[in-house]
mmCIF file of C-alpha atoms in Angstrom:
data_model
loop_
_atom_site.group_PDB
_atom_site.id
_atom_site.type_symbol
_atom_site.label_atom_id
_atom_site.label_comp_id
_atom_site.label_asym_id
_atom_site.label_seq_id
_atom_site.Cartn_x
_atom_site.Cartn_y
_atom_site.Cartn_z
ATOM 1 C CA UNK A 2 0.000 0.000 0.000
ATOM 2 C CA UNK A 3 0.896 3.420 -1.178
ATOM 3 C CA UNK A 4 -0.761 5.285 1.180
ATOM 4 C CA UNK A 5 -1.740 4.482 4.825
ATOM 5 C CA UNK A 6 -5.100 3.847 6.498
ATOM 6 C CA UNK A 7 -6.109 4.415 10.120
ATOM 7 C CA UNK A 8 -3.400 7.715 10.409
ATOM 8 C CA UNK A 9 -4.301 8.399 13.989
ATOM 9 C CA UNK A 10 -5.500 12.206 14.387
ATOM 10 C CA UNK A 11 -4.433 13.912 18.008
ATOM 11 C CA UNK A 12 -7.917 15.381 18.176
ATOM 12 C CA UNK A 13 -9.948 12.430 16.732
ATOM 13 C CA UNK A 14 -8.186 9.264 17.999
ATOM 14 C CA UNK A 15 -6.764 7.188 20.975
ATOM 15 C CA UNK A 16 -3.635 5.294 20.566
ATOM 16 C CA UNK A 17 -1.792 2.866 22.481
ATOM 17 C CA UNK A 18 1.408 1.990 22.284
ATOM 18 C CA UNK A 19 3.856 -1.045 23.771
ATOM 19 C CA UNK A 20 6.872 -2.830 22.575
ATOM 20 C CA UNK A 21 6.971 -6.670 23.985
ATOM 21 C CA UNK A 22 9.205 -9.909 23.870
ATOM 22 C CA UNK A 23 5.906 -11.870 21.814
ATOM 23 C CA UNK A 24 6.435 -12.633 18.526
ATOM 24 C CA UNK A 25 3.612 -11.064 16.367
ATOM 25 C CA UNK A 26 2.936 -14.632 15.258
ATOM 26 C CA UNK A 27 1.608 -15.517 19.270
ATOM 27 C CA UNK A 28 -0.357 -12.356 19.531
ATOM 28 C CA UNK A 29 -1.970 -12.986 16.181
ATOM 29 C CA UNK A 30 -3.184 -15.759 17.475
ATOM 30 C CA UNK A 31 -4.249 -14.446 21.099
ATOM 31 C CA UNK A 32 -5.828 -11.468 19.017
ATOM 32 C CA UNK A 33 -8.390 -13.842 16.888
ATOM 33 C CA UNK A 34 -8.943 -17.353 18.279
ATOM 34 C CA UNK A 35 -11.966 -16.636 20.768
ATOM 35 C CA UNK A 36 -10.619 -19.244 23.224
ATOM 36 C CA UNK A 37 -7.965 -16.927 23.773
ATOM 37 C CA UNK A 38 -9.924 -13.647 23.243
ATOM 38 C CA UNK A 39 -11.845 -14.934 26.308
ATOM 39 C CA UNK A 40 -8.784 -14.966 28.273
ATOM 40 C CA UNK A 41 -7.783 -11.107 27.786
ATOM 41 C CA UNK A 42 -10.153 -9.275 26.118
ATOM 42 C CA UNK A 43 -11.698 -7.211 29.085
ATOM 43 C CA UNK A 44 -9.937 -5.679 31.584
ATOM 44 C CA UNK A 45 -10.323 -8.084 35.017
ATOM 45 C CA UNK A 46 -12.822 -8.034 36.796
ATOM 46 C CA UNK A 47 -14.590 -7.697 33.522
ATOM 47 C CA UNK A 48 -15.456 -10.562 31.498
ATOM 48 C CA UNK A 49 -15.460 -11.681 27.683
ATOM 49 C CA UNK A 50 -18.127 -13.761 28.069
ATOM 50 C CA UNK A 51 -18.850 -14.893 24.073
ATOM 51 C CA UNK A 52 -16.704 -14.559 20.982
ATOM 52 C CA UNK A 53 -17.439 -14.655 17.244
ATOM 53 C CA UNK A 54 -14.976 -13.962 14.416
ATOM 54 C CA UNK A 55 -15.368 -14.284 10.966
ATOM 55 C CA UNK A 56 -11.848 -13.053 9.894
ATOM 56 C CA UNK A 57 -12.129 -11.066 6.083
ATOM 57 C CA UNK A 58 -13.540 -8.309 5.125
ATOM 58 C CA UNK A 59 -16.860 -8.308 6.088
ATOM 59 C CA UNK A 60 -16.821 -10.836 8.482
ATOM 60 C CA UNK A 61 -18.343 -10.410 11.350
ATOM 61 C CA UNK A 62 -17.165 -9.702 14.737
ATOM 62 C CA UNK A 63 -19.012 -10.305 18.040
ATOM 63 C CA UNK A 64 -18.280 -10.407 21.503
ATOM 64 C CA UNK A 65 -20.281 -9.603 24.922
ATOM 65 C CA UNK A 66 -18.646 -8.133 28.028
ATOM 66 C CA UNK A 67 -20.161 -8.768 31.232
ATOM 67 C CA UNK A 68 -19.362 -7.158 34.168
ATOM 68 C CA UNK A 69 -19.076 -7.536 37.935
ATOM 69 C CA UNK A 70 -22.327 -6.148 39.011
ATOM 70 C CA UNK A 71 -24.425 -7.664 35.915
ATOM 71 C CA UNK A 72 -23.357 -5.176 33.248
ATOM 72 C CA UNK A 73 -23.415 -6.836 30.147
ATOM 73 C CA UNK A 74 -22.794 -5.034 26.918
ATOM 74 C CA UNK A 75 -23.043 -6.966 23.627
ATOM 75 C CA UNK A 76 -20.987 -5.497 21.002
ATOM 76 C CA UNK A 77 -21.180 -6.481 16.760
ATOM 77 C CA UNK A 78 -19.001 -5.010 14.435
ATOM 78 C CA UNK A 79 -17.153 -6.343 11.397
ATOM 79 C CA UNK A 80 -13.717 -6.512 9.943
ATOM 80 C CA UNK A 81 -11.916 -4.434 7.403
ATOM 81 C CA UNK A 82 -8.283 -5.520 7.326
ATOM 82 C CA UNK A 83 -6.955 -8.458 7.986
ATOM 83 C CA UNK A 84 -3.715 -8.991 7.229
ATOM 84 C CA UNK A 85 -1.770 -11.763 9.075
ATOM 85 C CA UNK A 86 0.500 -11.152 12.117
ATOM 86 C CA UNK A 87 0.559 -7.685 11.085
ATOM 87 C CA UNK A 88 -3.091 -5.482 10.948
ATOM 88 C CA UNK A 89 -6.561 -6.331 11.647
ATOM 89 C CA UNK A 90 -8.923 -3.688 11.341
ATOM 90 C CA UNK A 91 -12.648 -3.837 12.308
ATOM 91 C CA UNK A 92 -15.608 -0.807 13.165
ATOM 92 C CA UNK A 93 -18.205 -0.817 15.429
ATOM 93 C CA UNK A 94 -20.195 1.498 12.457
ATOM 94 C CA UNK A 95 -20.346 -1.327 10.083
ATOM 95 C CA UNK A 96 -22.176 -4.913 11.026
ATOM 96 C CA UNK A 97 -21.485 -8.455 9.119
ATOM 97 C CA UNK A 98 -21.666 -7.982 5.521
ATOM 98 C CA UNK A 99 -20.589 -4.209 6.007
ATOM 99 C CA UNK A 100 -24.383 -3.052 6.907
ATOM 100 C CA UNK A 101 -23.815 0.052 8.813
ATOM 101 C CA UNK A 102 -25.116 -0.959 12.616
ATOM 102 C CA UNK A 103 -28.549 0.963 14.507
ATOM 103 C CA UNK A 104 -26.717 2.618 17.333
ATOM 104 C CA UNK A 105 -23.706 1.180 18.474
ATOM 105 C CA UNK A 106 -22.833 1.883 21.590
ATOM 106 C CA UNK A 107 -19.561 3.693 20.325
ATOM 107 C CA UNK A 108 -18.935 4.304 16.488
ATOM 108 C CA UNK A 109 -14.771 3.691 16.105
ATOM 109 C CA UNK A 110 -12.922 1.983 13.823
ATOM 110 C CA UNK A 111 -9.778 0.014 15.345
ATOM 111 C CA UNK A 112 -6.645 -0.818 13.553
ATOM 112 C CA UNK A 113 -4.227 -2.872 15.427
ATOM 113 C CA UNK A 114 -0.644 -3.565 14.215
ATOM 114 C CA UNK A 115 2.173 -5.954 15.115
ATOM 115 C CA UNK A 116 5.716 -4.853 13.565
ATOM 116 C CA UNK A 117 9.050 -6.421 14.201
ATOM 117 C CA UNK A 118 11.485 -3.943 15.512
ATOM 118 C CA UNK A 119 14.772 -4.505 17.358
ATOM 119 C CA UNK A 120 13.173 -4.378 20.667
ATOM 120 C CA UNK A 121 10.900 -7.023 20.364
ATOM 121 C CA UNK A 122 7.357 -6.371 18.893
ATOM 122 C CA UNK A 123 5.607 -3.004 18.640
ATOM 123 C CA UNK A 124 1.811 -3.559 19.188
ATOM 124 C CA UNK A 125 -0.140 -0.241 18.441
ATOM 125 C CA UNK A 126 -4.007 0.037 19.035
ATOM 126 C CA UNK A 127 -5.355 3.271 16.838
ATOM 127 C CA UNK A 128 -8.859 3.983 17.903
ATOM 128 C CA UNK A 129 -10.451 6.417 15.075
ATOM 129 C CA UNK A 130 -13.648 7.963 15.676
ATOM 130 C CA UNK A 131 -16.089 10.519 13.712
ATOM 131 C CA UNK A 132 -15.660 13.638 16.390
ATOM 132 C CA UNK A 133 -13.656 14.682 19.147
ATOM 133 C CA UNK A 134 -17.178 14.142 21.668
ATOM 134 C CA UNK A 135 -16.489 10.235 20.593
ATOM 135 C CA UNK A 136 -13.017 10.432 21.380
ATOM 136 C CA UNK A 137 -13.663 11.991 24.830
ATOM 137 C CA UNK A 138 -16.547 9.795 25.473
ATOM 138 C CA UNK A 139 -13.659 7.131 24.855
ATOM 139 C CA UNK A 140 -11.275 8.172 26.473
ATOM 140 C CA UNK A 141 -13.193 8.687 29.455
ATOM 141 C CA UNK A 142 -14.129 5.175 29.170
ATOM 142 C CA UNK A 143 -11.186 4.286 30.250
ATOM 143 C CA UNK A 144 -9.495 3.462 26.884
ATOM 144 C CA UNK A 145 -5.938 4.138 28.009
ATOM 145 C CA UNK A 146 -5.919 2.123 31.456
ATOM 146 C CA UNK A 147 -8.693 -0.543 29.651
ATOM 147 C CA UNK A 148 -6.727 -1.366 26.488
ATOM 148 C CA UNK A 149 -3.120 -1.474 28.476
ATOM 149 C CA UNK A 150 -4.598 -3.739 30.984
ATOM 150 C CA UNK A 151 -5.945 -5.744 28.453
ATOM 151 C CA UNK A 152 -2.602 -5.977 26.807
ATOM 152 C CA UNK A 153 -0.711 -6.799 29.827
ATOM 153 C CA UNK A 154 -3.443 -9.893 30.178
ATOM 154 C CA UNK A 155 -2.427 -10.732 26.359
ATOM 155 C CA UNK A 156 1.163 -10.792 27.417
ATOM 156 C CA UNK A 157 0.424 -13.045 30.270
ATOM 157 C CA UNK A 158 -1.856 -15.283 28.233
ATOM 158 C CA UNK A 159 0.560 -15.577 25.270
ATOM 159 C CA UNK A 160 2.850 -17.745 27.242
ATOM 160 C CA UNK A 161 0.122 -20.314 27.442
ATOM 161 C CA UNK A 162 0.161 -20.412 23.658
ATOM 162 C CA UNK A 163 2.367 -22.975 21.580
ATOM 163 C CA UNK B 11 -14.821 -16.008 -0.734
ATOM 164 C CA UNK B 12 -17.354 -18.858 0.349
ATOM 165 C CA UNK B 13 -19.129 -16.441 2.410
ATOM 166 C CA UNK B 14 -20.838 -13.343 0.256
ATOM 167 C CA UNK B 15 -21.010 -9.923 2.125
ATOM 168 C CA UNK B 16 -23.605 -8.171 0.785
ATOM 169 C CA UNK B 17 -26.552 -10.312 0.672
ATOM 170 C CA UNK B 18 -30.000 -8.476 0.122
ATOM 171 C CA UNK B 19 -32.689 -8.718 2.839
ATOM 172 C CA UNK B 20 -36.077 -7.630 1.703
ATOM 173 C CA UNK B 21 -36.886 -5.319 5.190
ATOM 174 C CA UNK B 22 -33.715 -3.588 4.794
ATOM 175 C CA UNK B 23 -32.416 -3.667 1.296
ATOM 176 C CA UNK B 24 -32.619 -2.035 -2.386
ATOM 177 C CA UNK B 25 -32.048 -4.015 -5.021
ATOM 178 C CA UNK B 26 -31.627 -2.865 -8.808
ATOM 179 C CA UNK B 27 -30.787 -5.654 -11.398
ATOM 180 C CA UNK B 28 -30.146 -4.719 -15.110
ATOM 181 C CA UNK B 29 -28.755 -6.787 -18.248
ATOM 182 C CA UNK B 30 -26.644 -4.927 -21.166
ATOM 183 C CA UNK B 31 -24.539 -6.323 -23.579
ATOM 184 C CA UNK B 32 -21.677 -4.028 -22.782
ATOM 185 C CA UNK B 33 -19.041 -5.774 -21.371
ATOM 186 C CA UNK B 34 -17.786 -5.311 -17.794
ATOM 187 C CA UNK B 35 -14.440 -4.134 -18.441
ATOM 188 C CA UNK B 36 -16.402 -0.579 -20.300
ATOM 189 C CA UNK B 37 -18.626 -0.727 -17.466
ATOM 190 C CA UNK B 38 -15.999 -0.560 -14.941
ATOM 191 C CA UNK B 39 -14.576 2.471 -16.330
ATOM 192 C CA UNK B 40 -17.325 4.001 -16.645
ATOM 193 C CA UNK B 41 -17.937 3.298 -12.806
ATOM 194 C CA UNK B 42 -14.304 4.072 -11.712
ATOM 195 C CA UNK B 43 -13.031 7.181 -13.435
ATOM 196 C CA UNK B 44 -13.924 10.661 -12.667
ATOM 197 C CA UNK B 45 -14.397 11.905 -15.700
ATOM 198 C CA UNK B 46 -17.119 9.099 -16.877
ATOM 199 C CA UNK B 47 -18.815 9.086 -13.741
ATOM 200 C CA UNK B 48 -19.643 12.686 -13.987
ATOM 201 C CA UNK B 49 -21.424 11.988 -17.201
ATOM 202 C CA UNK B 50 -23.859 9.445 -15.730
ATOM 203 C CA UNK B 51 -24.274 8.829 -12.233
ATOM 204 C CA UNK B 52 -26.842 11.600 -11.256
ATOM 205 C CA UNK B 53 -30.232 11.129 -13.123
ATOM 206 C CA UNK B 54 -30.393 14.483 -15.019
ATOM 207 C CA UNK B 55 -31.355 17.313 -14.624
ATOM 208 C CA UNK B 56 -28.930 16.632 -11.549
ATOM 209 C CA UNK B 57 -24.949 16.740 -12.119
ATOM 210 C CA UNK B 58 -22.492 15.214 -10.898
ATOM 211 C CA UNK B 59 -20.513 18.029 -10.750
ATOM 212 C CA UNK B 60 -17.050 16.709 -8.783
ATOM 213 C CA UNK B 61 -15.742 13.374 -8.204
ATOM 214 C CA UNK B 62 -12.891 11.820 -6.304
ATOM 215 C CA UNK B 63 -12.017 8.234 -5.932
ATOM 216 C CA UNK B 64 -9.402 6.348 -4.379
ATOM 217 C CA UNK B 65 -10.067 2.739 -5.791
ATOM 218 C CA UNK B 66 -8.845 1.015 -2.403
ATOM 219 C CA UNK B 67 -10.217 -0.302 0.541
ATOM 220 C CA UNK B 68 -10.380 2.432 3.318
ATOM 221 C CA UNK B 69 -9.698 4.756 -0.227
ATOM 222 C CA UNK B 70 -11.783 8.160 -0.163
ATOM 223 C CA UNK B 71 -15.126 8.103 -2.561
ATOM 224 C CA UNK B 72 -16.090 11.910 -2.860
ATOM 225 C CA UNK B 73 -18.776 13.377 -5.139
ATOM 226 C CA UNK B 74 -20.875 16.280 -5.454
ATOM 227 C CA UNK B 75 -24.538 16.321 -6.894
ATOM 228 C CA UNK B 76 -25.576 19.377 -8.265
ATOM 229 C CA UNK B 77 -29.603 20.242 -9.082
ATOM 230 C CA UNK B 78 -31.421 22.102 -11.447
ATOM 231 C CA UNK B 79 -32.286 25.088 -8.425
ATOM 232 C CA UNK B 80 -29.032 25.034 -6.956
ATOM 233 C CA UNK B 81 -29.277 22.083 -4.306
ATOM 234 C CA UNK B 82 -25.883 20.498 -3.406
ATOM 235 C CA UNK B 83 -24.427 17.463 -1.732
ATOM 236 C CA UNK B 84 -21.542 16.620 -1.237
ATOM 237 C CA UNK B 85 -21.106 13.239 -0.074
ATOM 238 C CA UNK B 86 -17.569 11.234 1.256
ATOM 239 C CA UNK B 87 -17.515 7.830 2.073
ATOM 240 C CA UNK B 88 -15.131 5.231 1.247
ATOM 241 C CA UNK B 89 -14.655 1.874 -0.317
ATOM 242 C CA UNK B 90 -14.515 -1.380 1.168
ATOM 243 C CA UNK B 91 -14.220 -3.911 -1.448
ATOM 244 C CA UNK B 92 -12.709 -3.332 -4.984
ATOM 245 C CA UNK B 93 -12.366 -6.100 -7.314
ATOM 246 C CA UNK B 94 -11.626 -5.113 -10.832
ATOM 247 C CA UNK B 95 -14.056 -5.742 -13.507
ATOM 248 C CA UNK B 96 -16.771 -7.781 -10.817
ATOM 249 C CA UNK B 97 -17.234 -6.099 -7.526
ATOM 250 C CA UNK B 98 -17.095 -2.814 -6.021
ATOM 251 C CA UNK B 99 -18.034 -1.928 -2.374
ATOM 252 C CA UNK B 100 -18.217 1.431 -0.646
ATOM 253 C CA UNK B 101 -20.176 2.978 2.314
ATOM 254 C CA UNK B 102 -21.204 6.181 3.049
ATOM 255 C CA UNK B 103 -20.833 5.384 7.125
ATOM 256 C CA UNK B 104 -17.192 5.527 7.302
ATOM 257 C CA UNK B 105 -14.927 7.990 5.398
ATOM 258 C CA UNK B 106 -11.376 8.012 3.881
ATOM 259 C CA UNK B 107 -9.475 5.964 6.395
ATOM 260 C CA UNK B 108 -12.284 3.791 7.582
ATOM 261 C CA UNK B 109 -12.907 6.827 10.241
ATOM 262 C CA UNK B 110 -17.039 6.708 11.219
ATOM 263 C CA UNK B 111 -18.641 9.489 9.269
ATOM 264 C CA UNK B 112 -20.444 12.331 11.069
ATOM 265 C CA UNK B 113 -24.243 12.225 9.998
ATOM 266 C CA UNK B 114 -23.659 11.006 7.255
ATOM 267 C CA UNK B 115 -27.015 12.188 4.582
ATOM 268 C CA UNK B 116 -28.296 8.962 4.625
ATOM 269 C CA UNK B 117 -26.581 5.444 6.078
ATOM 270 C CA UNK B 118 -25.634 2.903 3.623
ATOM 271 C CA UNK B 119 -23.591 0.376 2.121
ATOM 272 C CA UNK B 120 -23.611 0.130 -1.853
ATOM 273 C CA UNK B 121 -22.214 -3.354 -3.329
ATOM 274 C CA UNK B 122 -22.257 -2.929 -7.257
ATOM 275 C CA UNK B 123 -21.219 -6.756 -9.320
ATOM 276 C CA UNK B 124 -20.922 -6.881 -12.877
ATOM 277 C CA UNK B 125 -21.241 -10.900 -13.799
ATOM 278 C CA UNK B 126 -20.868 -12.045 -17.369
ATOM 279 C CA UNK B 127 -24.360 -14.260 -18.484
ATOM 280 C CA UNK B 128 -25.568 -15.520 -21.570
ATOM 281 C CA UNK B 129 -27.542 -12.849 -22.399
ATOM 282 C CA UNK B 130 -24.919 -9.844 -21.245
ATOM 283 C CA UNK B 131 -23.021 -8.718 -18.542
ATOM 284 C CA UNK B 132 -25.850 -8.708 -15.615
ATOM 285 C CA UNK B 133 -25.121 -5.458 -13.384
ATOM 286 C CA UNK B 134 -26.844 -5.659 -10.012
ATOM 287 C CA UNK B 135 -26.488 -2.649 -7.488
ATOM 288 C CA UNK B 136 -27.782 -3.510 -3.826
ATOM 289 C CA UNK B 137 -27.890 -0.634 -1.226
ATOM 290 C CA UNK B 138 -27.979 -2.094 2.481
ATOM 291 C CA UNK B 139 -29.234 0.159 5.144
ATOM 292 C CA UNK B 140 -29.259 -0.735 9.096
ATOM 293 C CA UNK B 141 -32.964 -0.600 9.650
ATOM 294 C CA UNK B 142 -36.185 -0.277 7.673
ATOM 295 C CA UNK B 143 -36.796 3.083 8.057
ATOM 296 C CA UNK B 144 -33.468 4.353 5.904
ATOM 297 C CA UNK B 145 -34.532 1.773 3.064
ATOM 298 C CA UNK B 146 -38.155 3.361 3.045
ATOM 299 C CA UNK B 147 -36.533 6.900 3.032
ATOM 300 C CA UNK B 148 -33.777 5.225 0.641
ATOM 301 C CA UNK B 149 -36.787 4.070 -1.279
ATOM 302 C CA UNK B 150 -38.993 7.115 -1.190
ATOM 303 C CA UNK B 151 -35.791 9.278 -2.140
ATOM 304 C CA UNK B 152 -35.909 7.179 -5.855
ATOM 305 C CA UNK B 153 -33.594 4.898 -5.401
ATOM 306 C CA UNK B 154 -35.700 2.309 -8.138
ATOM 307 C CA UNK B 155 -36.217 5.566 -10.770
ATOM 308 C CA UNK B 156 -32.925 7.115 -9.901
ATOM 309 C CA UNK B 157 -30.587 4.176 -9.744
ATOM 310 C CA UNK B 158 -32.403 3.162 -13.412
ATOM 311 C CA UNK B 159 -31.737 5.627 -15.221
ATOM 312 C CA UNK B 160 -28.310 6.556 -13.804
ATOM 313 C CA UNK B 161 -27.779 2.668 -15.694
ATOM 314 C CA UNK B 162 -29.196 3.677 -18.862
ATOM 315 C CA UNK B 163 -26.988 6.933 -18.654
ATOM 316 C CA UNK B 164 -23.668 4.894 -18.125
ATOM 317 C CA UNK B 165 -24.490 2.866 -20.665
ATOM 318 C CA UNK B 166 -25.378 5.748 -23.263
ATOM 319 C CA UNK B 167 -21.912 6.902 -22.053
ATOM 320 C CA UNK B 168 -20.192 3.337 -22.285
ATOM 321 C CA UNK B 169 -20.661 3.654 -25.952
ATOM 322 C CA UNK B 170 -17.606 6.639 -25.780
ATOM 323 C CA UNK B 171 -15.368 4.337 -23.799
ATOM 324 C CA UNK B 172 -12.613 2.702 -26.086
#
């Protein structure tokens, strides 16, 4: 590709950053088998509770979170790019089949990429989203302290992972 | 693929289907480059009056329709599946990027395939919404009329196209 998708915008987008010992190859797989979702996917003491992937373009993506006191949000979206050990994109905008979605509970597209660097891997989580309101509303969600703890239960997870 | 995306449903879905004996390869040029677009895809007296594509997925799809008392839209969105010659995918709920579009004028996904019969190249343009209400305002908008003679525009046009 010529030109890049997913540029992160300071005033539109969240990103996270972390470098880690895992090759992209073991993340890969943490990121899209839904035994392993499950295990990592929600920050403790939240829960993924069900997981759905139907990895291409299109394909749908589904997973509930259930939380301590009952909460349980069910979430559909669909990917975009998926590009082995090294992007997978989905949006919350767009269901299976790319219908665009009634209301989701937060309209964002997510591009996640693995890259080989000297340190070890670079994992970066873009979050893109229509207005800066979104991104507020996201980041005050938590996205920051949500997605890093979720990627320090990846990390710990991985090693379970042949 | 042995899953389609795309797949009509009668409650939420617009479906146009049209034969011609132009072939494919004229009738994706006439669907992918400015400068033929502008000559057919608003119904007259409308114009398409500018036009921007970038033929990728998460690649920009910009035009501007023009009408006879001075209405305008301009409309961004951006493609999610381009396959040369058979397929092309965009939505108008995500922009250049894949970033979730702000109000966008009207939520949908457009999947256009061009499939070579016996009796023509069959062209079939399906326009899915997220709930029954934006298909009866799809609907009530012209989609049938407007989509229809858009067709027998680019194919007036298609006759230009070495």
């Amino acid at each position: 590709m010529t030109k890049e998708n997913a540029k992160p915008d300071g005033h539109l987008d969240l990103v996270l950053t972390r470098t880690t010992s895992v090759p992209a190859r073991i993340l890969w797989r943490a990121w899209t088998e839904p035994e392993h979702i499950k295990k990592w996917f929600c920050p403790r003491p939240w829960r993924t509770t069900a997981c759905e992937l139907d990895l291409r373009p299109g394909g749908k993506f589904y997973f509930v979170m259930e939380g301590p006191a009952g909460e349980r949000h069910e979430n559909v979206g669909c990917f975009l790019e998926v590009v082995p050990e090294r992007k997978l994109t989905w949006t919350s905008a767009l269901g299976p089949g790319f219908r665009p979605t009634v209301d989701p509970f937060l309209s964002f597209t997510a591009c996640i990429t693995f890259e080989d660097t000297a340190e070890g891997t670079r994992y970066t989580a873009v979050a893109l989203h229509r207005n800066d309101a979104d991104r507020q509303r996201h980041a005050e969600m938590g996205f920051e302290q949500g997605w890093g703890t979720a990627f320090d239960q990846l990390v710990e997870i991985a090693g379970t992972i042949k």
